[in-house]
Structures are given as C-alpha cells and as structure tokens.
Amino acid sequence: MAARFFTTVVLGTALAGAAVMEARQPQSPAPLPQQTPQQEPARPVFSARSDVVRLDILVTAGDKAVLGLKAEDFRILDNGIAQQPDFVSFDQLPLNVIFAFDVSGSMVGQRLDDLRAAGHGVLDQLRQDDRAALVTFSEVVSLGTDLTPDLKRVGGALDAGRALGLTSLVDATFSGLMLGGTDSGRSVMFIFSDGMDTSSWLQPSAVVGAAKRANVTIFGVTIGKTKGTFLRDLAQFTGGDVVEVQSTKDLKNTFVRLLTEYRQRYLIGYTPTGVSATGWHQIDVTVPRRANTAVRTRAGYQAR
Amino acid sequence: MASSRAPLAITALGVLLSGGLSMGGPAVSAQFIQQPPRPSGFDQIQNWFRLSRQHTSGTIDDAAKQAASWSSFTYQYLIEDMQLVRLLVLQANRLGIVATSTSSSNTKPVSAEIRGRRMTLEQLGPILGLTKEETGGPLSAESLARSDGQARRAIAQVMARAMLMQTDIAMAGPDDLPANAGSRLAASAVQLRDGRESTVGNIAVHYALAREAAALVMSASEGTGVARQWYFATLAYLQAERNYAALLPHLETARITMPADGKIWLWSGVAYENLAAPAVQVAAEGTSARIEAPSMLYARAEGFMRKALEIDPVCAECWLRLARVEQLSGNADEAMALLARAEPSLKSPELKYYAALFVGRAAEAMNKIDDARAGYVRAMALFPQAQSPRLALAELAFRDADQALALSSVRTMFVTAGNRRALDPWWNYDVALVVNWPDLVADMRKTAAALLQAR
C-alpha cells in the first residue's frame, strides 16, 4: 500500500505545478459539518494522493545562508537510502504563517504589547500571496483568524483580546498544526509561550506525533529557559528551532529573524523509493560539494 | 478577607496557574532574622489567647495583625507551648478518669513537662484567660476528665477562637496583613507562577499552630464537629489554592486525627495525584521546589485512594480518581475496569465527563480507537462547549490520516467554544473536589460560632 502523506497530498499537488493543481481542485475538503454528539460528519475522500515528501532545508556556512544551490547539490537519504529530488524551490511559494500565541494571565501589560508588536513585525514582512492565521491560547484555545491573505484582519485580531487564564500550549499547537497543514504553500508556525502547559488535554507526545506527519515547520520562542521537551521535540521533528529570549522586548527581532531564515530555505520534494511505505523514516540531508556547511531540516517523517 | 483568588491560578506546587502553588522549599537564611530568646514564662502564649479573644472571626483585625507580625521563631515557641498544654490536659484527663473510676479524688499535682519546660494545672486557667466561673470551678483532673463537662467546653471555646484567628491569618491576602508578616516567616515556600519562581513565606506554620488548638477543640464532645469541619474547610481551601507546602502536612495530621474518614484519604490521594501531574512536574523543573518523581507520587496517590475505598467501597469518585492514577501509571486495563465500575454511580455531569474523557484516554493507550472515540463523544455530549473532547477527536482523526475531519473538528471547536471562556471541566480537574471550599469555610464558621456561644 502506498504511503499516505495526507498533508503532502495537499501541499504536494500545489508544488507539482498546474497539472497537480488541476487534480487538487476537486479534492478540496467537504464543507465544515457541525460535529454533534449524535452524528459523525461525512468523511471526505481524497482520490488523488501524492507520495511526495517535502523538506524545508536551511543550508548555512557559519551564520550565513548558502544560496543558489540546485537539486544536484543535495544528497538526501531516507532511512539510509539515497533519494532523487523531484523539485527544488527557493522562495517561490507563498507562505502560510500560523501564529500560536500565549495570552495567559502572565502576559498582561507590556509583555502582551511586545508580543503584538512581534506579530505585526512578521506581518509587515509578508508578501501579497502569503497568508497568516492567528491562534491564541490561555486555557481556551481561540481562533483569531483562519488562514487569510487579509493581513490587516490578522493584525486586527492580534490587537484584540486580552491576557487572562491558564496555558493550553499543547492543545493550541495541535490546533495551529491543523490550520497550517491543510493548505497549499509552505507552512510555518511561530509558537510563543512564557510558561508551561498547565491545562491541555492532548498529550505532548500525541501532538509531536501529529507534527511528524504534518508539513509545518515549527519555531518555538520562550522567555528564559525552555522547560520540558515539547517545543524542542516539535522543532527537531519539523526542522524548526527553539529560541529563548530574555525579555519580550526581543520578540519582534526574533520573529522577523526567524521568518527571514525560513525564507532562505530550499523546498525540496522527492518521491520515496526503495524504502518502506510505513513507519518512521529518518531523513539525512547533506551538501557534499560544499565544505563547512550545516544543514537543518526535519528529522524525518511518519509514513502511514 | 478570605481568598478571592481564582483557584485555577495556582498549581499546587506553588505554581500559580491562576492562583498560585507553594511547595516546601529551602529555609530562608536564618542570618537575616534574629532569633529571639525563649521566654521563660508563658506570657507569649497567654498573649496569643488574649488576642484571639479580641479577634473577630472572618476578619483581619488589629488582633490578627498583631499575631501575624510575629516571627516563625515565636510561632515555634507557641507550638511547643501548645503541645505542653495538650499534654497537661491529657495528663489531667487520665488522672481524672482514674480518680473517677476508683471513686476517689486525685491528690497528685497535675503538671506536664517537655524538654525542661513545665506547666501546672494551676497555671493553665490564667494562661487560657479562663475564669473559675467559665470553667465551673478550679480546673482539676476530675473536671477535665469529662469531655462533655463545662471545663472542657470552656477550653474548647478558647482553642476554637485561637484556631479561627490563626486560620484567618493563614487565609489572608497579601494586602491584608502587615508588610513584614511574610518576611518574618523563616521557612519559605517556592511559588511558581506561569514558569516563574519566587520565594514566599510558608504559611504552614499558621496551620501547624491551629492544629494544636484544633486537637483540644476536638477532644471536647461539643467541639468534635467543629474541629472536623475546620479540617475539611482548610484542606479544601489549601487544595483550591494549590498550596502544597501547607496542604501536605495538614493532610498528614488529618489522616492521623480522623483515620476512619474516607474523604481524608481520598483528598490525600488527589493531592499526590496533582503533584505528579505533568503541569506541576514541568513547572518545578529547575526550580528550588522539592518534589518527588511522578512514579512515587502516583504510588502514594494509589495507596491513599485504595484506603479510601476500603473505608467506603461505594465511593464512585474514589473509583474514578483511582482509575485516572492507574492510567497515568501505565495500567490502562486496570483503569478501564475501574472506570466501568465508577461510571454508573457517578452523579454530577462533571464527574461523568471526567469518566468519559478518561475512558477515551485509557482506550487510546490500549489502541482501542473506536472505544476511545466513543468516550470522547460521550464527553462532548455532556459539555458540548468543552474543547478537550473535540481536540481529542480531532487528534484521533488526524492519526487516522483523516485530515479533513481533524480540521473540521478543530474548526467546530473554535465555533462552539468561540472566544468565550466556555467552561471545560477538565481545566478544573485538580481542584474539582474542593470548588465548594467557600461554603465549607462558611459552614465551619457557623458551627464554630454556635460552639462559642454555648453555655
């Protein structure tokens, strides 16, 4: 049975160009049903499935991004088996930026203002085709806006709301993953929290498992030392990073820097060959012809 | 007065989620606090009883403020002197019982001594501020032998006042007390609020002193009910505040004092269950809060809960809580069996909701995904606005590669909960047993007032 990478189905079809876009159109999900206790909603079926694995890859030499690389420059191993890239894209695809912002009680005052400024800083860097979504969380996980190119609306949602309550970081992360993992373009999530999860129902391991299957790169930003392993696991498995800032005043520069770094990544897709169609696949990417380079990408993917 | 702090704020360990959570921590360096010399007489304890007579229960008046300004050394001396008082009453009681049973009079001088400090029965009345009229004559072994006698009632009334004043001080908000009230408590607690650590005065000493008084309230027949209510009210309050630094020693004494009360054992189990929770464990990481590993805490929780069930085998909430502990300890099979036992008997929607959620989680652990889904759907039916079951169903759908259903569930969750603070009982699980603490405190005060007015 072919591996089902449902997130790559949606994103992969967009990457493969017009033909895939055409194939993609009829497969858009069914309208959102109200999920009531008495009925299970209809399950849409995707008839077009792509096995393309997508990798967002950052190549650096020292602290500078290495640009201008081609497909043949990359060596990709999937569970140790060399793979052939189907395509390489650099800064061509629109971005889906998902903000998952902690608005728990400890964020009152200047902290919240700084967080808002950081969000606006990222929005100011987005381009015409980019989209953004906002999820905020205390114990309540709230949708500020769904993915939209209307960045003003996202900005308005950023400015609304207030800080109050507990912290459902894990639940919010999952919610953001769902928003970001379903659309075309490249999805990146910026998670900010100044504390630890205190009220989520979902287990961190389950959400990390979801992140392994979603095509969303996750950057976590915390104040002070990051506690627990949740954000680090997310970053590791999605090819993102965790940044610890000393003050919320550093948030705007940090977010903008992370976005810039993300745009400097190569998007490479390949169809796995010679590997199992199920289970966890470790990915190793190198740039053999360039010495002294470091490569960052997701640790692997979970094949169904 | 009394706490208006939202119970959600704090994590037991001193982690303030909505309130705060205090965990026993290292003592503040004693070099900053001058240890006063131990008074040779009993003026200090006599002063304490005097202030408690002046104090109006339920307030932070001048009497309470004065007592609150004492250092922890002073409180330690008071606790020791209270132990002396208890021993003295016990000695007198024993001698009185012997005298009564032999139809004779006790002729032995009644006194008690602890570590060279001696108190006599003649001294006790004036120390407590009691007159002979109040005690029905001079305090004697015979008069103290009768737990329903006037002397014991009078002592219980004095102790109840002291117990209530100390409780008021312990429950006071930071703005109600003198500025130096906390800083003069040498023992500190670690308060963790949203990941940030701070050191606060450990109010456990107030409860320690109040417990000494409560013991003498309880020993009088008219005071037993008051003391019992006091324990439950203060335990509930401390759990709601997630103040584990004070809660754990309080629970320990409660278990010794009321060993046949199943609720005390259940509450003990819940306290340890909460301490083991990931939220608390992660919060305490890298701080100076001392906390045991989850496996040990869950083992203790299980022990307490099973004891509660020995005492009250039909306690459905005990089965529910034990199921959760078993599931968290990796025993999903056992958890499912316990939940099957608990569910039919659970009354409140919140408890049924918890049971349904826990069935979902246990079934997930057993890879019985359809059963898990069924549990979460049941939970959703009970609280349609709650986010937890919808997120759980979304996660199951995503795990099953049904991305559209997962996204649909999440979007529906956003719509049904909206941006309102729709209640998800899961958020309150750790303090669900004690949400009625204000009622418990109010009822306790009423019962205490009745004792204080009894003649």
CSV table of C-alpha atoms in Angstrom, one decimal, chain B residues 54-410:
chain,number,residue,atom,x,y,z
B,54,GLN,CA,-10.3,40.1,71.0
B,55,HIS,CA,-10.4,38.8,67.4
B,56,THR,CA,-13.5,38.8,65.3
B,57,SER,CA,-13.6,35.6,63.2
B,58,GLY,CA,-13.5,36.1,59.5
B,59,THR,CA,-11.6,39.4,59.6
B,60,ILE,CA,-8.1,40.6,59.7
B,61,ASP,CA,-8.4,43.0,62.7
B,62,ASP,CA,-5.8,44.5,64.9
B,63,ALA,CA,-5.6,41.4,67.0
B,64,ALA,CA,-4.9,39.2,63.9
B,65,LYS,CA,-2.4,41.7,62.5
B,66,GLN,CA,-0.5,41.7,65.8
B,67,ALA,CA,-0.3,38.0,65.8
B,68,ALA,CA,0.6,37.9,62.1
B,69,SER,CA,3.6,40.1,62.7
B,70,TRP,CA,5.3,37.5,64.9
B,71,SER,CA,8.3,35.7,63.6
B,72,SER,CA,8.4,32.0,62.9
B,73,PHE,CA,10.6,31.6,66.0
B,74,THR,CA,7.8,33.0,68.1
B,75,TYR,CA,5.4,30.6,66.4
B,76,GLN,CA,7.6,27.7,67.0
B,77,TYR,CA,7.7,28.5,70.7
B,78,LEU,CA,3.9,28.8,70.7
B,79,ILE,CA,3.6,25.4,69.0
B,80,GLU,CA,5.8,23.9,71.7
B,81,ASP,CA,3.8,25.5,74.5
B,82,MET,CA,0.6,24.3,72.9
B,83,GLN,CA,2.0,20.8,72.9
B,84,LEU,CA,2.6,21.3,76.6
B,85,VAL,CA,-1.0,22.5,77.1
B,86,ARG,CA,-2.3,19.4,75.3
B,87,LEU,CA,-0.1,17.1,77.3
B,88,LEU,CA,-1.2,18.8,80.5
B,89,VAL,CA,-4.9,18.4,79.6
B,90,LEU,CA,-4.2,14.8,78.7
B,91,GLN,CA,-2.4,14.1,82.0
B,92,ALA,CA,-5.2,15.7,83.9
B,93,ASN,CA,-7.8,13.8,81.9
B,94,ARG,CA,-6.1,10.5,82.6
B,95,LEU,CA,-5.7,11.2,86.3
B,96,GLY,CA,-9.3,12.4,86.5
B,97,ILE,CA,-10.5,9.2,84.8
B,98,VAL,CA,-8.6,7.1,87.2
B,99,ALA,CA,-9.9,9.1,90.1
B,100,THR,CA,-13.5,8.8,88.9
B,101,SER,CA,-13.2,5.1,88.2
B,102,THR,CA,-12.0,4.5,91.7
B,103,SER,CA,-14.5,6.9,93.2
B,104,SER,CA,-11.7,8.8,94.7
B,105,SER,CA,-10.2,12.3,94.3
B,106,ASN,CA,-7.0,12.9,92.6
B,107,THR,CA,-4.5,14.2,95.0
B,108,LYS,CA,-1.5,14.2,92.7
B,109,PRO,CA,-0.3,17.6,91.4
B,110,VAL,CA,-1.1,17.8,87.8
B,111,SER,CA,1.6,19.1,85.6
B,112,ALA,CA,3.3,18.4,82.3
B,113,GLU,CA,6.9,18.9,81.2
B,114,ILE,CA,8.5,18.9,77.8
B,115,ARG,CA,12.2,19.5,77.4
B,116,GLY,CA,12.6,21.1,80.8
B,117,ARG,CA,9.6,23.4,80.4
B,118,ARG,CA,6.9,22.7,82.9
B,119,MET,CA,3.3,23.8,83.2
B,120,THR,CA,0.9,23.1,86.0
B,121,LEU,CA,-2.8,22.9,86.1
B,122,GLU,CA,-3.0,25.9,88.3
B,123,GLN,CA,-1.2,27.9,85.7
B,124,LEU,CA,-3.5,26.7,82.9
B,125,GLY,CA,-6.6,28.7,83.6
B,126,PRO,CA,-4.9,32.1,83.7
B,127,ILE,CA,-2.8,31.2,80.6
B,128,LEU,CA,-6.0,30.5,78.7
B,129,GLY,CA,-7.6,33.6,80.2
B,130,LEU,CA,-10.4,31.5,81.8
B,131,THR,CA,-12.1,32.3,85.0
B,132,LYS,CA,-13.4,29.9,87.5
B,133,GLU,CA,-16.9,30.8,86.5
B,134,GLU,CA,-16.2,29.9,83.0
B,135,THR,CA,-14.7,26.6,83.9
B,136,GLY,CA,-17.3,25.7,86.5
B,137,GLY,CA,-14.7,25.9,89.3
B,138,PRO,CA,-11.0,25.5,89.5
B,139,LEU,CA,-9.5,23.3,86.8
B,140,SER,CA,-8.9,19.9,88.2
B,141,ALA,CA,-8.2,16.4,87.0
B,142,GLU,CA,-11.9,15.5,87.7
B,143,SER,CA,-13.3,18.4,85.8
B,144,LEU,CA,-11.1,17.7,82.8
B,145,ALA,CA,-11.9,14.0,82.8
B,146,ARG,CA,-15.4,14.8,81.5
B,147,SER,CA,-15.2,15.5,77.7
B,148,ASP,CA,-18.7,16.9,77.9
B,149,GLY,CA,-18.1,18.9,81.0
B,150,GLN,CA,-18.0,22.7,81.4
B,151,ALA,CA,-14.3,22.8,81.8
B,152,ARG,CA,-13.6,21.0,78.6
B,153,ARG,CA,-16.1,23.1,76.8
B,154,ALA,CA,-14.5,26.3,78.1
B,155,ILE,CA,-11.1,25.1,76.9
B,156,ALA,CA,-12.5,24.1,73.6
B,157,GLN,CA,-14.0,27.6,73.1
B,158,VAL,CA,-10.7,29.2,73.9
B,159,MET,CA,-9.0,26.9,71.4
B,160,ALA,CA,-11.6,27.4,68.8
B,161,ARG,CA,-11.0,31.2,68.9
B,162,ALA,CA,-7.3,30.7,68.6
B,163,MET,CA,-7.8,28.2,65.8
B,164,LEU,CA,-10.0,30.6,63.9
B,165,MET,CA,-7.7,33.6,64.3
B,166,GLN,CA,-4.7,31.6,63.1
B,167,THR,CA,-6.8,30.4,60.1
B,168,ASP,CA,-7.8,33.9,59.3
B,169,ILE,CA,-4.2,34.9,59.2
B,170,ALA,CA,-3.3,31.9,57.0
B,171,MET,CA,-6.0,32.7,54.6
B,172,ALA,CA,-5.4,36.4,54.4
B,173,GLY,CA,-4.5,38.0,51.2
B,174,PRO,CA,-1.1,39.7,50.9
B,175,ASP,CA,-2.6,43.1,51.2
B,176,ASP,CA,-4.5,42.3,54.3
B,177,LEU,CA,-1.5,41.6,56.5
B,178,PRO,CA,1.3,43.8,57.9
B,179,ALA,CA,4.1,44.3,55.3
B,180,ASN,CA,6.5,42.2,57.3
B,181,ALA,CA,4.2,39.4,58.0
B,182,GLY,CA,5.6,37.0,55.4
B,183,SER,CA,9.2,38.0,55.6
B,184,ARG,CA,9.3,37.1,59.2
B,185,LEU,CA,8.4,33.5,58.4
B,186,ALA,CA,11.8,31.8,58.2
B,187,ALA,CA,10.6,28.8,56.4
B,188,SER,CA,10.0,29.7,52.8
B,189,ALA,CA,8.0,28.1,50.0
B,190,VAL,CA,8.6,28.2,46.3
B,191,GLN,CA,5.8,29.8,44.4
B,192,LEU,CA,5.7,29.1,40.7
B,193,ARG,CA,3.5,31.3,38.6
B,194,ASP,CA,3.5,30.6,34.9
B,195,GLY,CA,7.0,29.3,35.0
B,196,ARG,CA,8.4,32.0,37.2
B,197,GLU,CA,9.7,31.2,40.6
B,198,SER,CA,9.5,33.3,43.7
B,199,THR,CA,10.0,32.7,47.3
B,200,VAL,CA,7.1,33.3,49.7
B,201,GLY,CA,6.6,32.8,53.4
B,202,ASN,CA,5.5,29.4,54.2
B,203,ILE,CA,2.1,29.7,55.9
B,204,ALA,CA,2.2,26.1,57.0
B,205,VAL,CA,3.3,27.3,60.4
B,206,HIS,CA,-0.1,29.0,61.0
B,207,TYR,CA,-1.9,25.8,60.3
B,208,ALA,CA,0.6,23.9,62.5
B,209,LEU,CA,-0.3,26.1,65.4
B,210,ALA,CA,-4.0,26.0,64.5
B,211,ARG,CA,-3.9,22.2,64.5
B,212,GLU,CA,-2.6,22.2,68.1
B,213,ALA,CA,-5.6,24.2,69.1
B,214,ALA,CA,-7.9,22.0,66.9
B,215,ALA,CA,-6.8,18.9,68.8
B,216,LEU,CA,-8.2,20.4,72.0
B,217,VAL,CA,-11.3,21.5,70.3
B,218,MET,CA,-11.8,18.0,69.0
B,219,SER,CA,-11.3,16.4,72.4
B,220,ALA,CA,-14.3,18.1,73.8
B,221,SER,CA,-17.6,16.4,72.8
B,222,GLU,CA,-19.1,19.7,71.8
B,223,GLY,CA,-16.1,20.6,69.7
B,224,THR,CA,-15.6,17.4,67.7
B,225,GLY,CA,-17.9,18.6,64.9
B,226,VAL,CA,-16.3,22.0,64.7
B,227,ALA,CA,-12.8,20.6,64.5
B,228,ARG,CA,-13.8,18.1,61.8
B,229,GLN,CA,-15.4,20.8,59.8
B,230,TRP,CA,-12.4,23.0,60.3
B,231,TYR,CA,-10.1,20.3,58.9
B,232,PHE,CA,-12.3,19.9,55.8
B,233,ALA,CA,-12.7,23.6,55.2
B,234,THR,CA,-9.0,24.4,55.5
B,235,LEU,CA,-7.9,21.3,53.5
B,236,ALA,CA,-10.3,22.3,50.7
B,237,TYR,CA,-9.0,25.9,50.8
B,238,LEU,CA,-5.4,24.8,50.6
B,239,GLN,CA,-6.1,22.4,47.7
B,240,ALA,CA,-8.0,25.1,45.9
B,241,GLU,CA,-5.1,27.4,46.4
B,242,ARG,CA,-2.7,24.7,45.3
B,243,ASN,CA,-0.6,25.4,48.3
B,244,TYR,CA,1.1,22.1,48.8
B,245,ALA,CA,3.7,23.4,51.2
B,246,ALA,CA,0.9,23.8,53.7
B,247,LEU,CA,-1.5,21.2,52.4
B,248,LEU,CA,0.6,18.1,52.7
B,249,PRO,CA,1.4,18.4,56.5
B,250,HIS,CA,-2.2,19.4,57.1
B,251,LEU,CA,-3.4,16.2,55.3
B,252,GLU,CA,-0.9,14.1,57.3
B,253,THR,CA,-2.3,15.3,60.6
B,254,ALA,CA,-5.9,14.9,59.3
B,255,ARG,CA,-5.2,11.3,58.5
B,256,ILE,CA,-3.9,10.7,62.0
B,257,THR,CA,-6.7,12.6,63.6
B,258,MET,CA,-9.6,11.2,61.5
B,259,PRO,CA,-8.4,7.8,60.2
B,260,ALA,CA,-11.8,6.5,59.7
B,261,ASP,CA,-12.9,9.3,57.4
B,262,GLY,CA,-12.6,8.0,53.9
B,263,LYS,CA,-12.8,11.5,52.4
B,264,ILE,CA,-9.5,12.5,54.1
B,265,TRP,CA,-7.8,9.5,52.4
B,266,LEU,CA,-9.4,10.4,49.0
B,267,TRP,CA,-8.2,14.0,49.3
B,268,SER,CA,-4.8,12.8,50.2
B,269,GLY,CA,-4.7,10.7,47.1
B,270,VAL,CA,-5.9,13.6,45.0
B,271,ALA,CA,-3.2,15.9,46.4
B,272,TYR,CA,-0.5,13.4,45.4
B,273,GLU,CA,-2.1,12.8,42.0
B,274,ASN,CA,-2.0,16.5,41.4
B,275,LEU,CA,1.6,16.8,42.4
B,276,ALA,CA,2.5,14.1,39.9
B,277,ALA,CA,0.7,15.8,37.0
B,278,PRO,CA,3.0,16.9,34.2
B,279,ALA,CA,2.0,20.5,34.6
B,280,VAL,CA,3.3,20.5,38.1
B,281,GLN,CA,6.4,18.4,37.4
B,282,VAL,CA,7.4,20.6,34.5
B,283,ALA,CA,6.8,23.7,36.4
B,284,ALA,CA,9.1,22.6,39.2
B,285,GLU,CA,11.8,21.6,36.8
B,286,GLY,CA,15.0,23.6,37.5
B,287,THR,CA,13.5,25.5,40.5
B,288,SER,CA,14.3,25.1,44.1
B,289,ALA,CA,10.9,23.4,44.7
B,290,ARG,CA,11.4,19.9,46.0
B,291,ILE,CA,9.1,17.3,44.5
B,292,GLU,CA,9.3,13.6,44.1
B,293,ALA,CA,9.2,11.7,40.9
B,294,PRO,CA,5.7,11.0,39.4
B,295,SER,CA,6.0,7.3,39.9
B,296,MET,CA,6.5,7.7,43.6
B,297,LEU,CA,3.7,10.2,43.8
B,298,TYR,CA,1.3,8.1,41.9
B,299,ALA,CA,2.1,5.1,44.1
B,300,ARG,CA,1.2,7.2,47.1
B,301,ALA,CA,-1.9,8.5,45.5
B,302,GLU,CA,-3.0,5.0,44.7
B,303,GLY,CA,-2.3,3.9,48.3
B,304,PHE,CA,-4.4,6.6,49.7
B,305,MET,CA,-7.2,6.1,47.3
B,306,ARG,CA,-7.4,2.4,47.9
B,307,LYS,CA,-7.5,3.1,51.6
B,308,ALA,CA,-10.4,5.4,50.9
B,309,LEU,CA,-12.2,2.6,49.1
B,310,GLU,CA,-11.5,0.2,52.0
B,311,ILE,CA,-13.4,2.6,54.2
B,312,ASP,CA,-16.1,3.4,51.7
B,313,PRO,CA,-16.3,0.8,48.9
B,314,VAL,CA,-19.1,2.6,47.2
B,315,CYS,CA,-17.3,5.9,46.7
B,316,ALA,CA,-17.7,6.3,43.0
B,317,GLU,CA,-15.4,9.3,42.9
B,318,CYS,CA,-12.7,7.2,44.5
B,319,TRP,CA,-13.0,4.7,41.7
B,320,LEU,CA,-12.9,7.5,39.2
B,321,ARG,CA,-9.8,9.1,40.6
B,322,LEU,CA,-8.1,5.7,41.2
B,323,ALA,CA,-8.8,4.9,37.5
B,324,ARG,CA,-7.0,8.1,36.4
B,325,VAL,CA,-4.0,7.3,38.6
B,326,GLU,CA,-3.8,3.7,37.2
B,327,GLN,CA,-4.0,5.1,33.7
B,328,LEU,CA,-1.2,7.6,34.4
B,329,SER,CA,0.8,4.8,35.9
B,330,GLY,CA,0.6,2.9,32.7
B,331,ASN,CA,-2.1,0.4,33.7
B,332,ALA,CA,-4.8,1.2,31.1
B,333,ASP,CA,-6.5,-2.2,31.6
B,334,GLU,CA,-7.0,-1.6,35.3
B,335,ALA,CA,-8.1,1.9,34.6
B,336,MET,CA,-10.8,0.7,32.2
B,337,ALA,CA,-12.1,-1.8,34.7
B,338,LEU,CA,-12.2,0.9,37.4
B,339,LEU,CA,-14.0,3.3,35.2
B,340,ALA,CA,-16.6,0.7,34.3
B,341,ARG,CA,-17.2,0.4,38.0
B,342,ALA,CA,-17.3,4.1,38.6
B,343,GLU,CA,-19.4,5.4,35.7
B,344,PRO,CA,-22.8,4.0,36.6
B,345,SER,CA,-22.7,5.6,40.0
B,346,LEU,CA,-21.3,9.0,39.2
B,347,LYS,CA,-23.9,11.7,39.7
B,348,SER,CA,-22.7,15.0,38.6
B,349,PRO,CA,-22.2,15.9,34.9
B,350,GLU,CA,-18.6,16.9,35.7
B,351,LEU,CA,-17.7,13.6,37.1
B,352,LYS,CA,-19.4,11.8,34.3
B,353,TYR,CA,-17.5,14.0,31.9
B,354,TYR,CA,-14.2,13.1,33.6
B,355,ALA,CA,-15.0,9.4,33.4
B,356,ALA,CA,-15.8,9.7,29.7
B,357,LEU,CA,-12.5,11.6,29.0
B,358,PHE,CA,-10.6,9.0,31.0
B,359,VAL,CA,-12.2,6.2,29.1
B,360,GLY,CA,-11.1,7.8,25.9
B,361,ARG,CA,-7.5,8.2,27.1
B,362,ALA,CA,-7.3,4.7,28.5
B,363,ALA,CA,-8.8,3.2,25.4
B,364,GLU,CA,-6.2,5.1,23.3
B,365,ALA,CA,-3.5,3.6,25.4
B,366,MET,CA,-4.9,0.2,24.7
B,367,ASN,CA,-5.2,1.0,21.0
B,368,LYS,CA,-8.9,0.6,21.1
B,369,ILE,CA,-9.5,3.7,19.0
B,370,ASP,CA,-13.3,3.1,18.5
B,371,ASP,CA,-13.8,2.9,22.2
B,372,ALA,CA,-11.7,6.0,22.7
B,373,ARG,CA,-13.8,7.8,20.2
B,374,ALA,CA,-16.9,6.7,21.9
B,375,GLY,CA,-15.6,8.0,25.2
B,376,TYR,CA,-14.8,11.4,23.8
B,377,VAL,CA,-18.2,11.6,22.0
B,378,ARG,CA,-19.9,10.9,25.4
B,379,ALA,CA,-17.8,13.7,27.0
B,380,MET,CA,-18.7,16.0,24.2
B,381,ALA,CA,-22.4,15.3,24.7
B,382,LEU,CA,-22.1,16.3,28.4
B,383,PHE,CA,-20.3,19.5,27.7
B,384,PRO,CA,-20.7,20.5,24.1
B,385,GLN,CA,-18.7,23.7,24.5
B,386,ALA,CA,-15.8,21.9,26.1
B,387,GLN,CA,-12.6,21.9,23.9
B,388,SER,CA,-10.9,18.8,25.3
B,389,PRO,CA,-13.1,16.1,23.7
B,390,ARG,CA,-13.3,17.9,20.4
B,391,LEU,CA,-9.5,18.2,20.3
B,392,ALA,CA,-9.2,14.6,21.3
B,393,LEU,CA,-11.5,13.5,18.4
B,394,ALA,CA,-9.5,15.7,16.0
B,395,GLU,CA,-6.3,14.2,17.1
B,396,LEU,CA,-7.7,10.7,16.6
B,397,ALA,CA,-8.9,11.7,13.1
B,398,PHE,CA,-5.5,13.1,12.2
B,399,ARG,CA,-3.8,10.0,13.4
B,400,ASP,CA,-6.1,8.0,11.2
B,401,ALA,CA,-5.0,10.2,8.2
B,402,ASP,CA,-8.4,11.9,8.0
B,403,GLN,CA,-7.0,15.4,7.8
B,404,ALA,CA,-10.3,16.9,6.7
B,405,LEU,CA,-12.2,15.5,9.7
B,406,ALA,CA,-9.4,16.7,12.0
B,407,LEU,CA,-9.5,20.2,10.7
B,408,SER,CA,-13.3,20.1,10.8
B,409,SER,CA,-13.3,19.1,14.5
B,410,VAL,CA,-10.8,21.9,15.3
